[in-house]
Amino acid sequence: MSTKEEVLEKKEVKSKASKLHEIVLYNDDYNTFDHVIETLIVACEHTSEQAEQCALLVHYKGKCTVKTGPYKELEPRCGKLLEEGLTAEIV
């Protein structure tokens, strides 16, 4: 009687998942709630409810992540926020 051994090889699998980034919007003392909400609707394609909740979080917490995705998609959106006088950055 002979015994057969099977050896399983370990293989590393590299995924090509793109790193996700976030646009973080910061509170300021200059922009109105309406302006922030309207800008989020246009720049980040938020619903009015999403934009309102983000504006409230920014007001009370000092900052809020308003959009997540690949850097290439976030860059023009963040640019629109900055053009409208909001304080934001991609992290």
XYZ file of N, CA and C in Angstrom:
273
model
N 0.818 -1.180 0.000
C 0.000 0.000 0.000
C 0.866 1.250 0.000
N 0.668 2.096 -0.937
C 1.440 3.329 -0.963
C 0.531 4.512 -0.641
N 1.130 5.527 -0.051
C 0.381 6.719 0.326
C 0.763 7.850 -0.617
N -0.241 8.535 -1.121
C 0.004 9.666 -2.017
C -0.258 10.960 -1.278
N 0.648 11.881 -1.371
C 0.464 13.189 -0.740
C 0.161 14.223 -1.801
N -0.802 15.047 -1.484
C -1.104 16.160 -2.371
C -0.641 17.445 -1.703
N 0.040 18.240 -2.451
C 0.533 19.515 -1.931
C -0.202 20.639 -2.648
N -0.828 21.487 -1.867
C -1.503 22.653 -2.423
C -0.553 23.835 -2.385
N -0.438 24.511 -3.495
C 0.449 25.667 -3.556
C -0.310 26.924 -3.182
N 0.370 27.771 -2.444
C -0.212 29.065 -2.108
C 0.171 30.053 -3.200
N -0.803 30.742 -3.705
C -0.544 31.753 -4.729
C -1.049 33.093 -4.226
N -0.251 34.097 -4.424
C -0.680 35.440 -4.062
C -1.503 36.022 -5.199
N -2.612 36.568 -4.843
C -3.472 37.195 -5.830
C -3.483 38.687 -5.550
N -3.037 39.431 -6.529
C -3.026 40.885 -6.379
C -4.272 41.447 -7.037
N -5.026 42.177 -6.265
C -6.222 42.794 -6.833
C -5.880 44.195 -7.308
N -6.576 44.609 -8.303
C -6.334 45.930 -8.868
C -7.404 46.904 -8.397
N -7.741 46.814 -7.128
C -8.743 47.722 -6.586
C -8.147 49.119 -6.470
N -8.827 50.070 -7.044
C -8.312 51.434 -6.968
C -8.582 51.988 -5.579
N -7.634 52.764 -5.099
C -7.770 53.348 -3.772
C -8.844 54.430 -3.803
N -9.734 54.366 -2.843
C -10.797 55.359 -2.765
C -10.351 56.541 -1.917
N -10.749 57.698 -2.348
C -10.456 58.941 -1.637
C -11.774 59.566 -1.206
N -11.675 60.615 -0.408
C -12.871 61.302 0.086
C -12.722 62.804 -0.101
N -13.836 63.454 -0.393
C -13.875 64.912 -0.331
C -14.407 65.259 1.050
N -13.625 66.020 1.793
C -14.032 66.467 3.118
C -14.354 67.955 3.025
N -15.552 68.297 3.453
C -16.010 69.691 3.464
C -15.884 70.220 4.880
N -15.313 71.428 5.019
C -15.075 72.017 6.336
C -16.005 73.197 6.584
N -16.271 73.446 7.852
C -17.119 74.551 8.265
C -16.391 75.884 8.076
N -17.145 76.902 7.763
C -16.610 78.262 7.732
C -17.696 79.212 8.225
N -17.347 80.448 8.408
C -18.302 81.435 8.921
C -18.849 82.336 7.821
N -18.643 81.942 6.560
C -18.980 82.843 5.469
C -20.153 82.364 4.620
N -20.252 81.081 4.379
C -21.262 80.563 3.464
C -22.555 80.221 4.195
N -23.677 80.510 3.530
C -24.979 80.212 4.110
C -25.322 78.742 3.904
N -26.267 78.258 4.693
C -26.729 76.877 4.527
C -27.254 76.664 3.110
N -28.025 77.611 2.621
C -28.604 77.473 1.281
C -27.524 77.355 0.211
N -26.483 78.175 0.325
C -25.402 78.122 -0.658
C -24.675 76.774 -0.605
N -24.397 76.296 0.596
C -23.713 75.001 0.750
C -24.577 73.884 0.171
N -25.852 73.897 0.482
C -26.765 72.854 0.001
C -26.848 72.876 -1.523
N -27.043 74.047 -2.108
C -27.131 74.168 -3.563
C -25.842 73.710 -4.239
N -24.711 74.055 -3.649
C -23.428 73.674 -4.232
C -23.215 72.161 -4.162
N -23.586 71.534 -3.055
C -23.458 70.084 -2.942
C -24.362 69.358 -3.937
N -25.532 69.897 -4.185
C -26.453 69.292 -5.150
C -25.834 69.323 -6.550
N -25.239 70.443 -6.906
C -24.656 70.583 -8.242
C -23.320 69.844 -8.357
N -22.410 70.090 -7.433
C -21.053 69.568 -7.549
C -20.941 68.080 -7.242
N -21.708 67.618 -6.267
C -21.580 66.217 -5.823
C -22.786 65.364 -6.188
N -23.743 65.956 -6.894
C -24.953 65.250 -7.303
C -25.715 64.661 -6.117
N -25.766 65.425 -5.023
C -26.525 65.011 -3.849
C -28.007 65.283 -4.073
N -28.840 64.536 -3.368
C -30.254 64.907 -3.296
C -30.336 66.082 -2.323
N -31.468 66.756 -2.297
C -31.591 67.892 -1.372
C -31.465 67.423 0.077
N -31.973 66.217 0.369
C -31.880 65.680 1.737
C -30.425 65.377 2.112
N -29.679 64.762 1.192
C -28.263 64.466 1.458
C -27.488 65.750 1.693
N -27.713 66.727 0.833
C -26.991 67.990 0.933
C -27.312 68.702 2.245
N -28.575 68.676 2.642
C -28.973 69.321 3.895
C -28.317 68.634 5.098
N -28.301 67.309 5.086
C -27.683 66.589 6.201
C -26.178 66.844 6.267
N -25.517 66.882 5.112
C -24.085 67.189 5.096
C -23.827 68.593 5.636
N -24.671 69.549 5.229
C -24.512 70.927 5.709
C -24.662 70.993 7.228
N -25.617 70.251 7.764
C -25.804 70.234 9.217
C -24.613 69.582 9.929
N -24.111 68.487 9.376
C -22.939 67.832 9.978
C -21.730 68.760 9.963
N -21.525 69.444 8.844
C -20.400 70.386 8.752
C -20.558 71.483 9.798
N -21.768 71.981 9.959
C -22.017 73.066 10.910
C -21.739 72.624 12.353
N -22.242 71.442 12.717
C -22.133 71.007 14.109
C -20.849 70.235 14.429
N -20.301 69.529 13.461
C -19.096 68.716 13.710
C -17.810 69.361 13.188
N -17.953 70.361 12.330
C -16.787 71.046 11.795
C -16.327 70.529 10.452
N -16.715 69.305 10.107
C -16.352 68.752 8.800
C -17.241 67.557 8.508
N -17.254 67.166 7.227
C -18.069 66.025 6.808
C -17.532 65.502 5.485
N -17.472 64.181 5.351
C -17.136 63.573 4.067
C -18.373 63.664 3.188
N -18.230 64.329 2.043
C -19.389 64.552 1.190
C -19.401 63.678 -0.056
N -18.263 63.077 -0.404
C -18.211 62.205 -1.581
C -17.006 61.293 -1.462
N -17.163 60.038 -1.882
C -16.090 59.055 -1.861
C -15.956 58.459 -3.255
N -14.714 58.207 -3.673
C -14.503 57.598 -4.981
C -13.063 57.712 -5.405
N -12.774 57.319 -6.645
C -11.415 57.451 -7.177
C -11.024 58.922 -7.305
N -9.751 59.199 -7.134
C -9.249 60.573 -7.147
C -9.660 61.314 -8.422
N -9.556 60.641 -9.562
C -9.864 61.284 -10.845
C -11.306 61.789 -10.913
N -12.224 61.087 -10.258
C -13.620 61.516 -10.246
C -13.876 62.634 -9.235
N -13.099 62.641 -8.162
C -13.326 63.626 -7.107
C -12.691 64.984 -7.407
N -11.606 64.981 -8.148
C -10.868 66.225 -8.389
C -11.732 67.336 -8.994
N -12.489 67.075 -10.073
C -13.320 68.169 -10.614
C -14.456 68.574 -9.669
N -14.978 67.625 -8.903
C -16.049 67.944 -7.956
C -15.524 68.856 -6.841
N -14.356 68.513 -6.328
C -13.748 69.335 -5.279
C -13.426 70.719 -5.832
N -12.977 70.768 -7.068
C -12.710 72.046 -7.719
C -13.942 72.936 -7.772
N -15.100 72.341 -8.052
C -16.357 73.109 -8.085
C -16.694 73.661 -6.703
N -16.479 72.837 -5.673
C -16.743 73.311 -4.309
C -15.851 74.499 -3.973
N -14.579 74.391 -4.334
C -13.629 75.471 -4.058
C -13.975 76.728 -4.845
N -14.377 76.567 -6.110
C -14.765 77.719 -6.937
C -15.951 78.472 -6.337
N -16.810 77.763 -5.641
C -17.984 78.372 -5.024
C -17.692 78.947 -3.642
N -16.420 78.916 -3.241
C -16.037 79.541 -1.983
C -16.104 78.629 -0.763
N -16.359 77.341 -0.979
C -16.387 76.403 0.145
C -14.968 75.927 0.445
N -14.768 75.426 1.651
C -13.471 74.910 2.064
C -13.541 73.392 2.041
N -12.767 72.777 1.140
C -12.806 71.332 0.994
C -11.440 70.827 0.554
N -11.215 69.527 0.786
C -9.981 68.898 0.316
C -10.245 67.428 0.035
N -9.378 66.839 -0.779
C -9.445 65.414 -1.059
C -8.431 64.712 -0.178
N -8.892 63.713 0.546
C -7.991 62.929 1.408
C -8.025 61.473 1.016
